[in-house]
Coordinates of N, CA and C in Angstrom, one line a residue:
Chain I
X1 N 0.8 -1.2 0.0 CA 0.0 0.0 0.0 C 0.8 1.2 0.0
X2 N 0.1 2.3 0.0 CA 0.6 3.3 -0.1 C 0.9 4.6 0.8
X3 N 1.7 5.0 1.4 CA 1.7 6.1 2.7 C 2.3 7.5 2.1
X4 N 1.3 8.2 1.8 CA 1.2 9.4 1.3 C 1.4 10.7 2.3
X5 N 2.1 11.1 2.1 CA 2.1 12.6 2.9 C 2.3 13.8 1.9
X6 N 1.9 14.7 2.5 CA 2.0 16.4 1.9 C 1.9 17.4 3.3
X7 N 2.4 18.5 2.8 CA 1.9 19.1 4.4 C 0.6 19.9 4.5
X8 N 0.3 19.9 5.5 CA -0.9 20.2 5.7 C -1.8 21.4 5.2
X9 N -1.0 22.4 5.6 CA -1.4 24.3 5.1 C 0.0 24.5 4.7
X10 N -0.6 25.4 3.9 CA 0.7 26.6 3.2 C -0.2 28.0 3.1
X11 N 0.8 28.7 3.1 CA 0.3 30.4 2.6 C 1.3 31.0 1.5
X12 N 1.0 32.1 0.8 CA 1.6 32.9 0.1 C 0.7 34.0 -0.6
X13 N 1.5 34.6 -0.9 CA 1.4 36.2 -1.4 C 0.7 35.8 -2.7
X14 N -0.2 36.4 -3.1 CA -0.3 36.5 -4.9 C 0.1 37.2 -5.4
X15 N 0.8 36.5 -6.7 CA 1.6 37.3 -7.6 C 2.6 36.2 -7.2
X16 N 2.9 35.7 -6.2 CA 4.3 34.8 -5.9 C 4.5 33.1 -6.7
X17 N 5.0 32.5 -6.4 CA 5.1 31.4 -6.9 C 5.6 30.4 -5.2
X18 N 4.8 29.2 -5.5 CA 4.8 27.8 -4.8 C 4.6 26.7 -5.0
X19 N 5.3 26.2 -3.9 CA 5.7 24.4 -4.6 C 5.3 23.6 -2.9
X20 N 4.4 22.3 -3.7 CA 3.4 21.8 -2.5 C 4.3 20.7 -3.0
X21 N 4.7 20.2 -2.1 CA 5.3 18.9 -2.2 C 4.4 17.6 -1.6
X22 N 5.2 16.6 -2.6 CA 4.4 14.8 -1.7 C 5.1 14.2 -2.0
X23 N 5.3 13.3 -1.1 CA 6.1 12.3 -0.8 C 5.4 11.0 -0.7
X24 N 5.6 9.6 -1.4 CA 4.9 8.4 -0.9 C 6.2 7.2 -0.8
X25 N 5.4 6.4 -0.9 CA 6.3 5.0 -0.4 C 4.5 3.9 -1.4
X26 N 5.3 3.2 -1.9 CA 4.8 2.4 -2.7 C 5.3 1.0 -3.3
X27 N 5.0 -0.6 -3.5 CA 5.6 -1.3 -4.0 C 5.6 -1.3 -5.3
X28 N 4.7 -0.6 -6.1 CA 4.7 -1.1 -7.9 C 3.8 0.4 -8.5
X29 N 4.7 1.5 -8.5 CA 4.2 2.7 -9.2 C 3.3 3.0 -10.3
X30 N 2.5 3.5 -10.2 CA 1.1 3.5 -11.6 C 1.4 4.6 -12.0
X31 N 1.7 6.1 -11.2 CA 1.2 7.0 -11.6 C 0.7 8.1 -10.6
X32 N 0.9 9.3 -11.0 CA 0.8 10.2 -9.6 C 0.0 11.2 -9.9
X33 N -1.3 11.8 -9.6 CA -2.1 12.8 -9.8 C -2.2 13.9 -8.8
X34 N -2.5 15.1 -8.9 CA -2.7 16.2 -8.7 C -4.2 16.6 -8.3
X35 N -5.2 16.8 -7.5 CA -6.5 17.5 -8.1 C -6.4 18.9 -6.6
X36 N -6.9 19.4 -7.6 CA -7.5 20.8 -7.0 C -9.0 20.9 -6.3
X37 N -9.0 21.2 -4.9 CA -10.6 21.1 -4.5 C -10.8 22.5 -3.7
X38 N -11.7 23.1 -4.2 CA -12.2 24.7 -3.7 C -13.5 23.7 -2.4
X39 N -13.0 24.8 -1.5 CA -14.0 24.6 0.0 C -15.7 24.4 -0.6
X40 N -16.1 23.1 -0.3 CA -17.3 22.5 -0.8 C -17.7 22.3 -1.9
X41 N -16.8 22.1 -2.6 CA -16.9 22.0 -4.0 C -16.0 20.4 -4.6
X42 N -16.5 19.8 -5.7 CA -15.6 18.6 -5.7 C -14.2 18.8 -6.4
X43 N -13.7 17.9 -5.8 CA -11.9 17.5 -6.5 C -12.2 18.1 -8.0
X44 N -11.0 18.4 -8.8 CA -11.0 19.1 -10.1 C -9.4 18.3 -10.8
X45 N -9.7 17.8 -11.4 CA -7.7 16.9 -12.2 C -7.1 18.2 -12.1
X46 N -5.8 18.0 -11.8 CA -4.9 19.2 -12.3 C -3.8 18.5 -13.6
X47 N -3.1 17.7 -13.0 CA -2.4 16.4 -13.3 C -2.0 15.3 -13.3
X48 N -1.0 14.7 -14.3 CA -0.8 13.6 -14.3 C 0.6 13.1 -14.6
X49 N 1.3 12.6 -13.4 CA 2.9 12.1 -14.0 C 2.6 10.8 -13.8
X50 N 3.7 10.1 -14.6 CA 3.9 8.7 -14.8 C 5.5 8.5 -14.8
X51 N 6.2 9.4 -15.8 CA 7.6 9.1 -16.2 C 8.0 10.4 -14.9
X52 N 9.1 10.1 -15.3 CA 9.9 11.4 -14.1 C 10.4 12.4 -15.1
X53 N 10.0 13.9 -14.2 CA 10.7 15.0 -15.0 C 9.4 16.0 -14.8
X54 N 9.5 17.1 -15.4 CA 8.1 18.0 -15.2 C 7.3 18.4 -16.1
X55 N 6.4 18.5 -15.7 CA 4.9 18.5 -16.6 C 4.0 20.1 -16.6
X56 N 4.5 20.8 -17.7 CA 3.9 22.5 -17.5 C 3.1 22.2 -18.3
X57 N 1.7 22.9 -17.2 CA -0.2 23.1 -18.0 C 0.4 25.0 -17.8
X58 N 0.0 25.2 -18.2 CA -0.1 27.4 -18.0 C 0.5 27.5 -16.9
X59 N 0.3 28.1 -15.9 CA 0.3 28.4 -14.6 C 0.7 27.5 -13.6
X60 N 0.7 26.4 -14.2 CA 0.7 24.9 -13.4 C 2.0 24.2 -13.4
X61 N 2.4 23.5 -13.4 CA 3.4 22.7 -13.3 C 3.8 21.2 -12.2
X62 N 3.9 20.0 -12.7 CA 4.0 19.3 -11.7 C 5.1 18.5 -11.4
X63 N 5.9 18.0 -11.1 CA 7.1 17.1 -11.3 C 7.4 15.8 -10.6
X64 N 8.0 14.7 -11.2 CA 8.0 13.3 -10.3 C 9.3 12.8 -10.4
X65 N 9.8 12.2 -9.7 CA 11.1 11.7 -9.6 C 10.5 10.2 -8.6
X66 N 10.5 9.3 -9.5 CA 10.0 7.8 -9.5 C 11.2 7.6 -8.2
X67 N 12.4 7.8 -8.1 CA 14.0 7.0 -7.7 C 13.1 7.1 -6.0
X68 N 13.0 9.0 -5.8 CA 12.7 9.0 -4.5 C 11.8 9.2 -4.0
X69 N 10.7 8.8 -4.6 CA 9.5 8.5 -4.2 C 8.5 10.4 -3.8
X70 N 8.7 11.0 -5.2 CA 8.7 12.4 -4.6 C 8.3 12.8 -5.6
X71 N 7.4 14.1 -5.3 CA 6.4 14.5 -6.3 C 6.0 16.3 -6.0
X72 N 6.6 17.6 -6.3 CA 5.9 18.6 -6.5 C 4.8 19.4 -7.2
X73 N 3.9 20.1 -6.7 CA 3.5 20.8 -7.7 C 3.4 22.2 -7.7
X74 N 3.8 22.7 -8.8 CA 4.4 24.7 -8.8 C 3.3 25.8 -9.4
X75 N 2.9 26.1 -8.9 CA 1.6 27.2 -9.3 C 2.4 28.7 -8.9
X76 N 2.6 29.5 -10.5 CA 3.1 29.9 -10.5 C 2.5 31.6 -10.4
X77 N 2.5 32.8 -10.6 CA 1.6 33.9 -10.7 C 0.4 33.6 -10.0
X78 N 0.7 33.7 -8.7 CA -0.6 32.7 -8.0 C -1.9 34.2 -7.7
X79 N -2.9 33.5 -7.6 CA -3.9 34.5 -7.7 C -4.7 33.9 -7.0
X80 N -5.8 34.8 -6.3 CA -6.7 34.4 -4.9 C -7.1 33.6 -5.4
X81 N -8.0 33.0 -6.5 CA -8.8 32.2 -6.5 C -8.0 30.4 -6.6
X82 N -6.7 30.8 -6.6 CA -5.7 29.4 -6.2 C -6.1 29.0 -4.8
X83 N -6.3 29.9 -3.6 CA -6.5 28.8 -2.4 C -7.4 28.4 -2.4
X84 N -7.4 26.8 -2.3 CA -8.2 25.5 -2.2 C -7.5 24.8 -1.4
X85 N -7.6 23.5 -1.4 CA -7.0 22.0 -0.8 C -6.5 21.4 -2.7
X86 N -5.0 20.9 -2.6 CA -4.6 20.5 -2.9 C -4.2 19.3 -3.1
X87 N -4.8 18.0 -3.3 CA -4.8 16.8 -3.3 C -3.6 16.2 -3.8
X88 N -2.7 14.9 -3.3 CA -1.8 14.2 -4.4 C -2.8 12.4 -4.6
X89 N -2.4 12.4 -5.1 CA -2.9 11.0 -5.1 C -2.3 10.3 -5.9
X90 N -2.0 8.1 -5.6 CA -1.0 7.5 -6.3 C -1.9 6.9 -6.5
X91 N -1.4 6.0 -8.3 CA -1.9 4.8 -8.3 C -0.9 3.7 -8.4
X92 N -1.4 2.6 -7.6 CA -0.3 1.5 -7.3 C -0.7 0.3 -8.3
X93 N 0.3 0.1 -8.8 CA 0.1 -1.5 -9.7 C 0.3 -3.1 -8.7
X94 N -0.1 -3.9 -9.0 CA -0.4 -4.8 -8.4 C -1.6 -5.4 -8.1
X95 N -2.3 -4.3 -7.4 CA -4.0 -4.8 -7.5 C -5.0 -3.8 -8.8
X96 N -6.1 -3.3 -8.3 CA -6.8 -2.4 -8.8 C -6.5 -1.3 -9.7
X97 N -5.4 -1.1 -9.4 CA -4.7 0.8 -9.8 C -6.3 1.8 -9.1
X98 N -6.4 1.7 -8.5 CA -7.5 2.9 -7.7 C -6.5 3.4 -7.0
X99 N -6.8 5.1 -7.4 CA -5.7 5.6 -6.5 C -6.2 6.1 -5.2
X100 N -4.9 5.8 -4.5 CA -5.0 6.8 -2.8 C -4.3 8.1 -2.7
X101 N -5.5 8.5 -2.0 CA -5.0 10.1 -1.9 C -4.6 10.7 -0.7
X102 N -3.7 11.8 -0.6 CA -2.8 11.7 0.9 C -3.8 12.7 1.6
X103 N -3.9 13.5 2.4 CA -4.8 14.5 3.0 C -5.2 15.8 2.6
X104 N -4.3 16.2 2.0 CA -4.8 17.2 1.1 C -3.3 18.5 1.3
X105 N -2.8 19.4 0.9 CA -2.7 20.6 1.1 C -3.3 21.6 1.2
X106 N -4.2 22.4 2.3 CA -4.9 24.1 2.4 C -3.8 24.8 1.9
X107 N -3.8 25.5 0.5 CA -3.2 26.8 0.2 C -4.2 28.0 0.5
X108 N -3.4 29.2 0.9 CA -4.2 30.0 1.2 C -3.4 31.3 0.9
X109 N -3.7 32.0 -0.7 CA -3.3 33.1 -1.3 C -3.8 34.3 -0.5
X110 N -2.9 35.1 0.1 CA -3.6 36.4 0.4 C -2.8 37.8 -0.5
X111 N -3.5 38.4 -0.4 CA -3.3 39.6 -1.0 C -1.8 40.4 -0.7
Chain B
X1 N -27.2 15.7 -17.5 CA -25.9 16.6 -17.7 C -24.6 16.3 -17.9
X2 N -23.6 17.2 -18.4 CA -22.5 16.3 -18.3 C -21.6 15.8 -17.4
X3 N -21.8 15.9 -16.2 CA -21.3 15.8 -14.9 C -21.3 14.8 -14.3
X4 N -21.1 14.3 -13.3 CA -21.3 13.5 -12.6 C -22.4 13.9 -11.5
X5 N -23.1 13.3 -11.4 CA -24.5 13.8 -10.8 C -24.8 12.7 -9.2
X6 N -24.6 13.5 -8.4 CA -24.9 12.7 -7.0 C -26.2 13.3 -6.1
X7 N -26.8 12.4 -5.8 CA -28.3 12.6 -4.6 C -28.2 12.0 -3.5
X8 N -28.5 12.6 -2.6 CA -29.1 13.8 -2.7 C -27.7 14.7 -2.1
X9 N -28.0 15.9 -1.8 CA -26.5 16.7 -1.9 C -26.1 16.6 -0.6
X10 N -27.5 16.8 0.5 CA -27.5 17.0 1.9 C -28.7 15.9 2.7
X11 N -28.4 15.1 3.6 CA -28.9 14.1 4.1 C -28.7 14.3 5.6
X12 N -29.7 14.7 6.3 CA -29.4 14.5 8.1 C -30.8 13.2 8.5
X13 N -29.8 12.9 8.8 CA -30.9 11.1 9.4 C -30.5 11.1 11.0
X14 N -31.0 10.0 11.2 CA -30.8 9.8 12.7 C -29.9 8.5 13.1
X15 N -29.4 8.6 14.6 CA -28.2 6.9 14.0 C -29.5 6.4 14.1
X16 N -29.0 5.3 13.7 CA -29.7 3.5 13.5 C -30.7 3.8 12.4
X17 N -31.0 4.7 11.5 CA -31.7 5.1 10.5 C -31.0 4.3 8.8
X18 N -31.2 3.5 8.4 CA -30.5 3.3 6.6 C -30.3 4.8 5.8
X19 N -30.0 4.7 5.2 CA -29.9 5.8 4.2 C -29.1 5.3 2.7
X20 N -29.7 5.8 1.1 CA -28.8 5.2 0.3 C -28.7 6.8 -0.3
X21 N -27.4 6.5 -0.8 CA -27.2 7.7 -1.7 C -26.8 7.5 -3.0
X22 N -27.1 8.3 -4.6 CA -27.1 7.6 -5.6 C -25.8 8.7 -6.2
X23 N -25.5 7.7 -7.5 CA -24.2 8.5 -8.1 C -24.8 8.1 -9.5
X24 N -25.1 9.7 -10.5 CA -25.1 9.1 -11.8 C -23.7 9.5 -12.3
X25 N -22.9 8.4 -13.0 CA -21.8 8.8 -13.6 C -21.4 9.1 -15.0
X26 N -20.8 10.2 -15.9 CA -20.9 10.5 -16.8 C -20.9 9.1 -17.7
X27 N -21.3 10.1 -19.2 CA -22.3 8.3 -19.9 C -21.1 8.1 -20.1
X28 N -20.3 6.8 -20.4 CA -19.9 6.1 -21.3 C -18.5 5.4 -20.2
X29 N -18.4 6.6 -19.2 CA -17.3 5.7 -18.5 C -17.9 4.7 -17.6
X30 N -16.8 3.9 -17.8 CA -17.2 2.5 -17.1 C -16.5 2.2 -15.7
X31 N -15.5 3.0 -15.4 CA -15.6 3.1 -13.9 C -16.2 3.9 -13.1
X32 N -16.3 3.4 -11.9 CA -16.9 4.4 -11.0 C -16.5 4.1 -9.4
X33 N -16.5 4.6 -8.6 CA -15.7 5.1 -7.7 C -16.3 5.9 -6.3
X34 N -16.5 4.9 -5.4 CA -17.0 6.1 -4.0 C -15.9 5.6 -3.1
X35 N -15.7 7.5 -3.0 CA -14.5 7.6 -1.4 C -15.3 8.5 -0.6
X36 N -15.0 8.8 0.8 CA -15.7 9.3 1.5 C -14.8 10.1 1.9
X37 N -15.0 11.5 2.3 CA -14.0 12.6 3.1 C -14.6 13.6 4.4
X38 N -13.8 13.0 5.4 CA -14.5 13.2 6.6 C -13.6 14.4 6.8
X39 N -14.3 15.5 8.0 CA -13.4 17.2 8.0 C -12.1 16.9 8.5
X40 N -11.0 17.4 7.5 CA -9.4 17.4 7.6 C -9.2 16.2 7.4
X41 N -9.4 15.1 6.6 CA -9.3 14.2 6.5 C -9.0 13.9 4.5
X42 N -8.4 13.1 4.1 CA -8.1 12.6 2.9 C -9.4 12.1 2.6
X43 N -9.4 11.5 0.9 CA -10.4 10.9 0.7 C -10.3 9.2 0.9
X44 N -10.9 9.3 0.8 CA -10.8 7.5 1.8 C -11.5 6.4 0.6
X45 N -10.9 5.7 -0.1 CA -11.4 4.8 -1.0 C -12.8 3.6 -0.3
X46 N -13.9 3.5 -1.0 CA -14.7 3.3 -0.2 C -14.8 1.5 -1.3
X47 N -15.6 1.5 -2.6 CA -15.6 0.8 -3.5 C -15.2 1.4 -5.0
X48 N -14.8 0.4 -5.8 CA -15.1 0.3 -7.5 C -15.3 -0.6 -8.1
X49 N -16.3 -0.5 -9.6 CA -17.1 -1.0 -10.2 C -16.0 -0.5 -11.5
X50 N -16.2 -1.6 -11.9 CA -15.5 -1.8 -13.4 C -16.2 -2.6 -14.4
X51 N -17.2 -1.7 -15.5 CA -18.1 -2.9 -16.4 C -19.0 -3.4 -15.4
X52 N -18.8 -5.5 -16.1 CA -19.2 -5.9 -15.7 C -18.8 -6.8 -14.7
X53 N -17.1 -6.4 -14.3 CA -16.7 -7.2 -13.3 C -17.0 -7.3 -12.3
X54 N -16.3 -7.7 -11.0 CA -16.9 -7.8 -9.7 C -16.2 -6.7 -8.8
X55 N -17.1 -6.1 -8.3 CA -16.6 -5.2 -7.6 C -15.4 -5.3 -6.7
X56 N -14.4 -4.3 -6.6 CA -13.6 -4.4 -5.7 C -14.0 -3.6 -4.4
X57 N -14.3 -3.9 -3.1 CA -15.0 -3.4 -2.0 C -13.9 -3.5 -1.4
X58 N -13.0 -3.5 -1.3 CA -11.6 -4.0 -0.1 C -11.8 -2.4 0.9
X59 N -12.6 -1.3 0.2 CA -12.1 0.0 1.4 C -13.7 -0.2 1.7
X60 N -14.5 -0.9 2.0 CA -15.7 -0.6 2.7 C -15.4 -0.8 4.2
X61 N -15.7 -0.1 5.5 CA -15.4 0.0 6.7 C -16.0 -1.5 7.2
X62 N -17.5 -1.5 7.1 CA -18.3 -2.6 7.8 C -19.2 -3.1 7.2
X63 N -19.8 -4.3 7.6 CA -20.5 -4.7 6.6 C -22.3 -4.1 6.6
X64 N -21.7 -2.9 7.3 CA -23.3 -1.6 7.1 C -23.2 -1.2 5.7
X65 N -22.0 -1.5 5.0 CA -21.7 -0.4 3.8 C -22.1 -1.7 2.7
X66 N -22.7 -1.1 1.5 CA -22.9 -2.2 0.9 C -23.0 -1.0 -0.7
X67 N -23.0 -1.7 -1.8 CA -23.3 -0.6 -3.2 C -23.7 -1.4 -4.4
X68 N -24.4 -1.2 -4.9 CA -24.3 -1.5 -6.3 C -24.3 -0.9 -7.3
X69 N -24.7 -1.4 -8.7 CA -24.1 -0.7 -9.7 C -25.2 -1.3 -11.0
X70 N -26.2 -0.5 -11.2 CA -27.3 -1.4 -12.1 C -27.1 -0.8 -13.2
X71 N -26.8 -2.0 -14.4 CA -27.0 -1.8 -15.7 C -25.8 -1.0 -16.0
X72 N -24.7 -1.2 -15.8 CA -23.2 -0.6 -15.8 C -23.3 0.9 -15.6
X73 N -24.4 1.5 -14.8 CA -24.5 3.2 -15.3 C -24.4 3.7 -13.7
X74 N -26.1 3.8 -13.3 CA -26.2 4.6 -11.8 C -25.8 3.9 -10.5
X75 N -25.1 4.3 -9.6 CA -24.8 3.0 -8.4 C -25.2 3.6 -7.1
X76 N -25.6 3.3 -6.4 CA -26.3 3.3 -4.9 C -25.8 3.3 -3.8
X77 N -25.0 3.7 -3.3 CA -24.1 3.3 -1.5 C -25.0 3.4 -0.9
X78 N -25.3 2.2 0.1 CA -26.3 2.0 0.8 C -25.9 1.9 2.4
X79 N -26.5 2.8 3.6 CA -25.6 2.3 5.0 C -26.7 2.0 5.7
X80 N -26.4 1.2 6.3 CA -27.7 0.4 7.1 C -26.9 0.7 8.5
X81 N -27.9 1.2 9.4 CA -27.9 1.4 10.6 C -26.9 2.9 11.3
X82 N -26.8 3.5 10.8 CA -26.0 4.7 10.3 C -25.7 4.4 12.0
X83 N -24.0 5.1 12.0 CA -23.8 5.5 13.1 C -23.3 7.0 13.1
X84 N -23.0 7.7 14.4 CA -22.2 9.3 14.1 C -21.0 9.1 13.7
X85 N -20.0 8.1 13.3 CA -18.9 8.5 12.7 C -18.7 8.2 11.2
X86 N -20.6 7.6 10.5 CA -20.2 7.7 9.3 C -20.9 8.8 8.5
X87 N -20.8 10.0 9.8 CA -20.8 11.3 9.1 C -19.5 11.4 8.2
X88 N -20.1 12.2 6.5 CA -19.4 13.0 6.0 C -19.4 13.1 4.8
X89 N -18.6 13.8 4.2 CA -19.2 13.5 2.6 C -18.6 12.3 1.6
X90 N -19.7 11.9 0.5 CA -19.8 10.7 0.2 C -19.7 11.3 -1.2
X91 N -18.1 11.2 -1.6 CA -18.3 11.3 -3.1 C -18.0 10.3 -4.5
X92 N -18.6 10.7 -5.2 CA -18.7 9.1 -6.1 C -18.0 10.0 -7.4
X93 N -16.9 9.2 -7.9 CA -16.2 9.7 -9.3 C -16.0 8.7 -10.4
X94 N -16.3 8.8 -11.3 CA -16.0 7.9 -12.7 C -14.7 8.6 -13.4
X95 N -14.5 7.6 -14.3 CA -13.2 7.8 -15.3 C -13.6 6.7 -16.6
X96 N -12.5 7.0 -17.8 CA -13.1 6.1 -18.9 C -12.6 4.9 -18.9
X97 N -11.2 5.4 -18.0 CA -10.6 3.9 -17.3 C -9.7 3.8 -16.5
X98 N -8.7 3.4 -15.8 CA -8.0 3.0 -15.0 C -6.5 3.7 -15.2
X99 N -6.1 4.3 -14.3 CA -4.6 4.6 -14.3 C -3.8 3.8 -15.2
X100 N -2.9 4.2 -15.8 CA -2.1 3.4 -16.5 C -2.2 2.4 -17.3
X101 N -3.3 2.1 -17.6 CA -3.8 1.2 -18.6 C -3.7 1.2 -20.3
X102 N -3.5 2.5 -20.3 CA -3.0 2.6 -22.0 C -4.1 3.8 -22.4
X103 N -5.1 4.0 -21.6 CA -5.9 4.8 -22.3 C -6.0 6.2 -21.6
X104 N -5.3 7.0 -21.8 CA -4.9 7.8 -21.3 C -4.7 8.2 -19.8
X105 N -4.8 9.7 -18.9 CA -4.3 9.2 -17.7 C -5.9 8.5 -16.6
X106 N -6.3 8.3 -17.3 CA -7.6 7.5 -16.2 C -7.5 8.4 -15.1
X107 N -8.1 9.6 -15.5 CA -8.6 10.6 -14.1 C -9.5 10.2 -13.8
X108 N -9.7 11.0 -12.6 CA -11.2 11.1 -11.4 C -12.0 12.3 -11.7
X109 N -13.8 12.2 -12.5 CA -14.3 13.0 -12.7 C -15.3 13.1 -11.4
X110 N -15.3 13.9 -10.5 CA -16.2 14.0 -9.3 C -17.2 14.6 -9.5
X111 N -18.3 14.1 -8.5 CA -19.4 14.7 -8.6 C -19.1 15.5 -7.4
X112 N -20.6 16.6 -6.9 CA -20.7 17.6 -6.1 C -20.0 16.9 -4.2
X113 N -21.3 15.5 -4.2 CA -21.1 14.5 -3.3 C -22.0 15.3 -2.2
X114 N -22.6 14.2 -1.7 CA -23.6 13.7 -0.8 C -22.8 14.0 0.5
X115 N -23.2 15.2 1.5 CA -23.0 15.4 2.9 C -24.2 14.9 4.1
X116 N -23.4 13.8 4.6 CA -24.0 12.9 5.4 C -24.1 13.2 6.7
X117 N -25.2 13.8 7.3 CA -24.9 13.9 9.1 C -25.6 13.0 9.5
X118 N -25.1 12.3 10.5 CA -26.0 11.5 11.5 C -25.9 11.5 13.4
X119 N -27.2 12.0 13.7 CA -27.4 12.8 14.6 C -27.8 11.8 15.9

């Protein structure tokens, strides 16, 4: 199985740039996703790594390095409407591939 | 719609009360997916339904939790005898297929999800 961590809250300025990190531990790597969730509202994809290296959407960016079990994602020109909860989630091979998701990151852009 | 469509949005019952909540999942994908997310808490893999296979239930908590899946489309989480800690919300997501399977990245399309109190 899989033991997922991220940290919990973050803050930053908008206009700035940040990087939410995750870390897991896994026997048979699927694949590493991203989603975005605004307060009561559902999960939203952001991304998707599989190979290692990084993955630029606009403003987004996410990166994986398979070796150390390690996974950022960089939102860059950040603007209020970025703070949400930040999800990572793995999928593991061996059984299902249903992925597990770690607790979330609270970003919280202020002015 | 084209969404993923969950009922009801908001449910307050009483414990020892059943309650089922339904998930329509966008047409054509064939998985579907309920995890549950209780406050400050991750999402918690609950069941999946694949076609016509057999469900994989390995994250259902107790045997109060039960789900089905009629006609490969709408599926039902059903909790019998509700207790207060299976307050929370219940959300159900499809995809067109499975992580890493070849057909692209098999994301999670979420619905709104069903907030559960039980009093």
């Amino acid at each position: 199985g899989q033991n997922i961590d991220q940290p919990t809250e973050m803050t930053a300025t908008e206009g700035a740039i940040v990087q939410i990190n995750c870390t897991y531990q896994t026997s048979g790597f699927n694949g590493l996703f991203w989603y975005q969730q605004h307060a009561g509202e559902a999960p939203t994809f952001l991304s998707y790594n599989v190979l290692d290296g990084l993955e630029e959407k606009g403003r987004f960016s996410s990166f994986l390095s398979r070796s150390k079990g390690y996974s950022y994602l960089l939102l860059k020109e950040l603007q209020m409407k970025d703070s949400a909860s930040y999800l990572c989630a793995v999928s593991e091979t061996g059984g299902s591939y249903i992925p597990t998701f770690g607790r979330g990151t609270s970003l919280i852009v202020h002015p | 719609g084209a969404g993923v469509s969950q009922s009801p949005s908001n449910k307050v019952t009483e414990k020892g009360k059943d309650v089922e909540l339904r998930c329509d999942p966008i047409s054509g994908h064939t998985a579907l997916y309920w995890y549950r997310q209780s406050l400050g808490q991750g999402l918690e893999f609950l069941i999946y339904f694949q076609g016509n296979s057999a469900p994989d239930k390995s994250g259902l908590p107790s045997d109060r939790f039960s789900a089905e899946r009629t006609g490969g489309s709408v599926s039902t989480l059903t909790i019998q005898r509700t207790q207060q800690e299976d307050s929370a919300v219940y959300l159900c997501a499809s995809s067109l297929a499975l992580p890493g399977t070849g057909n692209g990245a098999g994301e999670l399309f979420f619905g709104e999800g069903s907030r559960l109190t039980v009093l």
